[in-house]
Amino acid sequence: MKQDYSYVGHSVDRNDSYTKTTGRAQYTADLKFPGMLYGKLIRSTIAHGRIKSIDTSEAEKLNGVKAIITAKDVPSMKWGLSPARFDENIFCIEKVRYNGDKIGAVCAVDEETVYKALKLIKVEYEELPAVLTWQDAAKEGAPQIFEEYPGNLNTEIHHHFGDVDAALKDAYYVRTDKFQGQRTYHAFIENHCSTAYWDGDRAFLYSSCQSVHYIQYHLCRVLGMKMGNLTVRQTNVGAGFGGKLDPSGLDFAAVILSKITGQPVKMFYDHAETFLNGRGRHPMTMELTTGVDKNGKILAHKFDCVLEGGAYTGLGIASSYYAGSLLGVLYLIDNYKFDCRRYVTNLPPCGAQRGHGQPQPRFAFEHHIDLVGEAIGVDPIDMRLINARKGNSITTAGYEVKSYNLLGANKMARDASGWKEKRGKMGVGRGIGVGNGGFVTGAGFCQYRTDYPHSVGMVKVFDDGTKAYVYSNAVDIGQGSDTVLMQMAAEAMGYPYERCQMVTGDTDLSTLDFGAYASRQTLMAGWAVKRAGAEVKKKVLAKACEMLKASGRIKEGFGYLDGPLTPEDLDCVEGIVFVKQEPAVKLTFEEVARKYFVDHGVLLGRGWYHPGKLGGNHKGAAVGTSPAYSSATQVAEVKVDMETGQIECVDTWDVHDSGTIINPKLFHGQVHGAFYMGVGETIWEEVLFDKKTGKLLNGNFAEYRLPTALDMPPVESLTLDDSYEPNGPYGLKEVGEGATTPTMGAVANAIYDAMGVSMTDLPITYEKVWRALRDKKASGK
Amino acid sequence: MYLPDFEYYAPDSIAEACQLLSQLGEKAKVLAGGTDLMIKMKNEVLAPEVVVSVKNLDQLKKIEYVAGKGVSVGALCTHNDLVKCDVLKEKYSSVSNAARQMANNQVRNRGTIGGNISNAVPSADLPPIFIALNATVKLVGTKGERTVAMEDLFTGPGKTVLAQDELIAEVIIPDQKMTGSNYIKFGLRKSGALAVVGVAVAVQVENNVIKDARVALGAVAATPVRAKKAEDFLKGKTVSDEVLAEAGVIASGECKPISDIRASAEYRTDLVRIFTKRALRKAIDEGHV
Ligand SMILES: Cc1cc2nc3c(=O)[nH]c(=O)nc-3n(C[C@H](O)[C@H](O)[C@H](O)COP(=O)(O)OP(=O)(O)OC[C@H]3O[C@@H](n4cnc5c(N)ncnc54)[C@H](O)[C@@H]3O)c2cc1C
């Protein structure tokens, strides 16, 4: 299926590498407008309570303060990212639900004045008892955080495919294990920032976000604006990892404050505030039961999962479904039961973070299945080979899976890592482990109900043909989507990549895309711009055909041609249009495009993409169904200091079944970054709160310990040559999130191999390892 | 996270600096690399009305060996100055190695040893190795100079014997009979992590017999502390794994750590045991490393 392409499959330079490496790239916080004001949110200092009064009078007297707004000054319509659970207000009405909740906003002539004003604002509360863990939230008589969620139960899911109990009864071996995940944080480097201004009845908002469309949609809905009257724009974005999909309080506040003051307003968070904005990974409490036959074939699996949600729903419903919906894609499990509850608590809301809802369940399952294999004497990789899905199949839940080579990924990772020589043979304190994962390549549905296409693309060729503008509001949050979209558009057009330019990050100027989440853009926006490019090419070939005929260079019916020259006899590659049977007869794309412009006006190509009806009919099928699924295997090697518990991850291998790789350099970058996040969450990272007050304890990068370059092992990122996805443009599938999902399992399994004690509680800190080793010694085993 | 308003002075001489500090009293704070002070000011832990920068006091930026006195390290030397210094690398690479394990490269380029010592947090990495090497600190104030043993400098978390008008001028590592020294920092990742435990040792070993030993512990008490019982135990013993292990056990009984978000007291105590043993082994086998 694979062809020789000019750009697809090549590591062309990123379009932004020069501006970013020279420090010239502009981010939202770099923007300045004449008369621009600076603003910040007023935040709750208690975890749960009723607002008795807000006294802003002292702050208003402060020289330079321009406006202070609270709930009474803004629309009271609730918003959220899950239509059935809109539960968040722009600013708290009556009640605050976490230490850091949004009470209002202040803007002033400069930053300094804003900080001073914040100190002068006095909020009086009637404190209510707070619930800081799901266990407390679920107790009889626990304080109610929302009226609409009795017992603080935000959602529950009960899926049952096949007959688990019957299958467990027949199983050769049944095992149950419990696991605990932790709350983590995206740790993107660019904090949220939003800057807005108005021109008449039109508002313009620059937002550091993952979807200009959703921000536009949610703001317009709550503010009662027509979408045509709110332009959402963006500059470069310093990453998101799921944390910039929800509108932040800053977006609303910037638009409202700039309306009130008549001046541009820039709202911004510092790192601690970004931690408080939350939306990171849910801590999950998980119980897994698996029954297998003698060979390790899974007969049934039961997964019980509780998510600790924090104060609002946000994307939490999708997180809950994702916790259970993708296991059946990885492994062939005929009998599967998934029970899930999500509770609200008085902490910052949890939401989506790279791999959305899936990494912790992956950790749990991948470790659990090793323990099952160990009990029946089956090697971990063999356990996976026995149970792995194959391509062109349908899952128990009804999802259609086209390309899928988890088997190949396991074998390649096994061989590359020297698994057979190493596993169980490395001696005390050294170990090797494997984990599988994968992800959707885009969600099957929009976040809200609509019949819009998921992505629309356009290519406009400049008048004289010397530039091609590629339009898409797909968001380049650093992953390089602009680059790969231009590669695909250039390929489809037969035009030089270097002369393409993105028109993006602007809901007025560019074309609809739902944004950077669910690893969707390369496939969905890819289809849209590929189709747009193809339409340009079609027009160019038709025009070239006309030109060649008129030029007299073509002698019709003469020798190499059977009939009159048609556009189908032509092709265009890298800016040259030529006769396929006689490539020496050619024109430049430029001259053809120019002629087109003279004869017809602007040379445009348009494309769009909708995934259509996808598989799965059960309630919640929308979260998990996708046009294409990636799969991946990672192997990690670790050293454990058997006295101190210190863990060092020394080497890793990743094989990602990602279809056609559009840009190998960017692909390997994604794998590397994904592993980095995964290993960080396995060993180091956890957001901590005071157990009484719910106050954030480590909202900084000294105490929220991300791994450093020195902690990061080398990652050998491998690919499967024959991976090709028919549902993806050029045969591609995702890599962005899927590569995070095997990591925790692989590293945890390596730790187990090294120390011989199963670690089921994330993060697997040095101290936990030390404690486990000490307890093992004390118990004399 | 916004710096409060303050006035700023950058005097040209030590005398002038001390004079200013004496006049301004509590209102003033000394600024060296700022890697501790600026964070405290941004976090509103401190709000000095005046900041007195010592950056122009070039005479405090030297590291040199003075015969009969020892190695003198100026208070304004940065951590990376220590890392790169030939005199230290030759005589006490244990000190450069301690500096190399601090913070991250950016902070090592700015942070100074004077700041690290004056700041007096229990987890600071330099005091333990200086204490193990029996270093002294020269203080300069309006009333003149005085020299204090490093181990007597600290009176509590964030507290030292420095008077309001005093500056740390230099740290002096005296000529040693000790044949080896070593500092092990244990942080929760390889870079940019404060010590959960720091163990520094210095030993004098002759013919495989420990003649003298000093063990200094960081991050396990309100100030850096010496494990004197462990030291006494070691003196006169023939080197063996059992002896070093026993010294570790004794040292772990001498610390009084707290539990915080980084580590529990229990864990820290056991780490003292492990690292005392390991640091002793290194110092005995490899010298000043
Ligand atoms: C990210 C990060 C990581 C860090 N990691 C470590 C680490 O691993 N180990 C570690 O030990 N420390 C660490 N630190 C703390 C800090 O970098 C060091 O303590 C540093 O040595 C402080 O020196 P400074 O010159 O920056 O001090 P400053 O911040 O300028 O001053 C600190 C204090 O000392 C006073 N002071 C400074 N110089 C003098 C002087 N000559 N005489 C009298 N008083 C003086 C100041 O008034 C102030 O109270 C870290 C800091 C950061 C920001």
Short mmCIF file of C-alpha atoms in Angstrom, two decimals, chain A residues 111-112 115-116 119 270 641 643-644 646 648 684 697 701-703 705-706 708 710-711 766-767 770-771 774, chain B residues 1-2 5 44 186-194 261-264 266-267 270-271 273-275 277-278:
data_model
loop_
_atom_site.label_atom_id
_atom_site.label_comp_id
_atom_site.label_asym_id
_atom_site.label_seq_id
_atom_site.Cartn_x
_atom_site.Cartn_y
_atom_site.Cartn_z
CA GLU A 111 0.16 43.61 37.26
CA GLU A 112 1.40 45.11 40.47
CA TYR A 115 -1.87 41.84 43.10
CA LYS A 116 -2.33 44.69 45.55
CA LYS A 119 -5.14 41.55 48.87
CA ASP A 270 0.95 31.77 37.46
CA ASP A 641 18.35 0.31 45.28
CA GLU A 643 18.22 -0.47 50.68
CA THR A 644 16.95 3.03 49.94
CA GLN A 646 15.56 4.59 44.91
CA GLU A 648 16.35 4.40 38.25
CA TRP A 684 7.52 10.89 40.98
CA LEU A 697 0.73 22.01 48.99
CA PHE A 701 8.02 22.42 40.08
CA ALA A 702 10.31 22.05 43.08
CA GLU A 703 7.84 19.95 45.03
CA ARG A 705 8.61 16.57 40.97
CA LEU A 706 8.68 15.97 37.27
CA THR A 708 14.60 15.80 35.04
CA LEU A 710 19.04 13.09 34.28
CA ASP A 711 16.19 10.86 35.41
CA TYR A 766 11.34 5.62 46.70
CA GLU A 767 9.85 5.68 50.15
CA TRP A 770 11.71 1.20 50.85
CA ARG A 771 8.70 0.48 53.03
CA ARG A 774 11.31 -3.44 54.77
CA MET B 1 3.75 35.90 42.97
CA TYR B 2 4.85 39.48 42.76
CA ASP B 5 8.32 47.15 46.74
CA GLU B 44 5.46 36.85 50.78
CA PHE B 186 19.70 11.89 48.82
CA GLY B 187 17.01 13.76 46.94
CA LEU B 188 13.86 12.44 45.35
CA ARG B 189 15.13 12.84 41.81
CA LYS B 190 18.54 13.28 40.27
CA SER B 191 18.54 17.04 39.97
CA GLY B 192 16.58 19.96 41.37
CA ALA B 193 15.55 18.17 44.54
CA LEU B 194 16.32 19.26 48.06
CA ILE B 261 5.61 16.17 52.23
CA ARG B 262 8.93 14.84 51.00
CA ALA B 263 9.60 12.01 53.41
CA SER B 264 8.60 10.53 56.74
CA GLU B 266 11.04 6.95 59.76
CA TYR B 267 12.38 6.87 56.23
CA ASP B 270 16.83 4.71 58.00
CA LEU B 271 18.43 6.67 55.18
CA ARG B 273 21.87 4.55 58.57
CA ILE B 274 22.37 3.58 54.94
CA PHE B 275 24.24 6.67 53.82
CA LYS B 277 27.72 3.46 56.04
CA ARG B 278 28.10 4.23 52.35
#
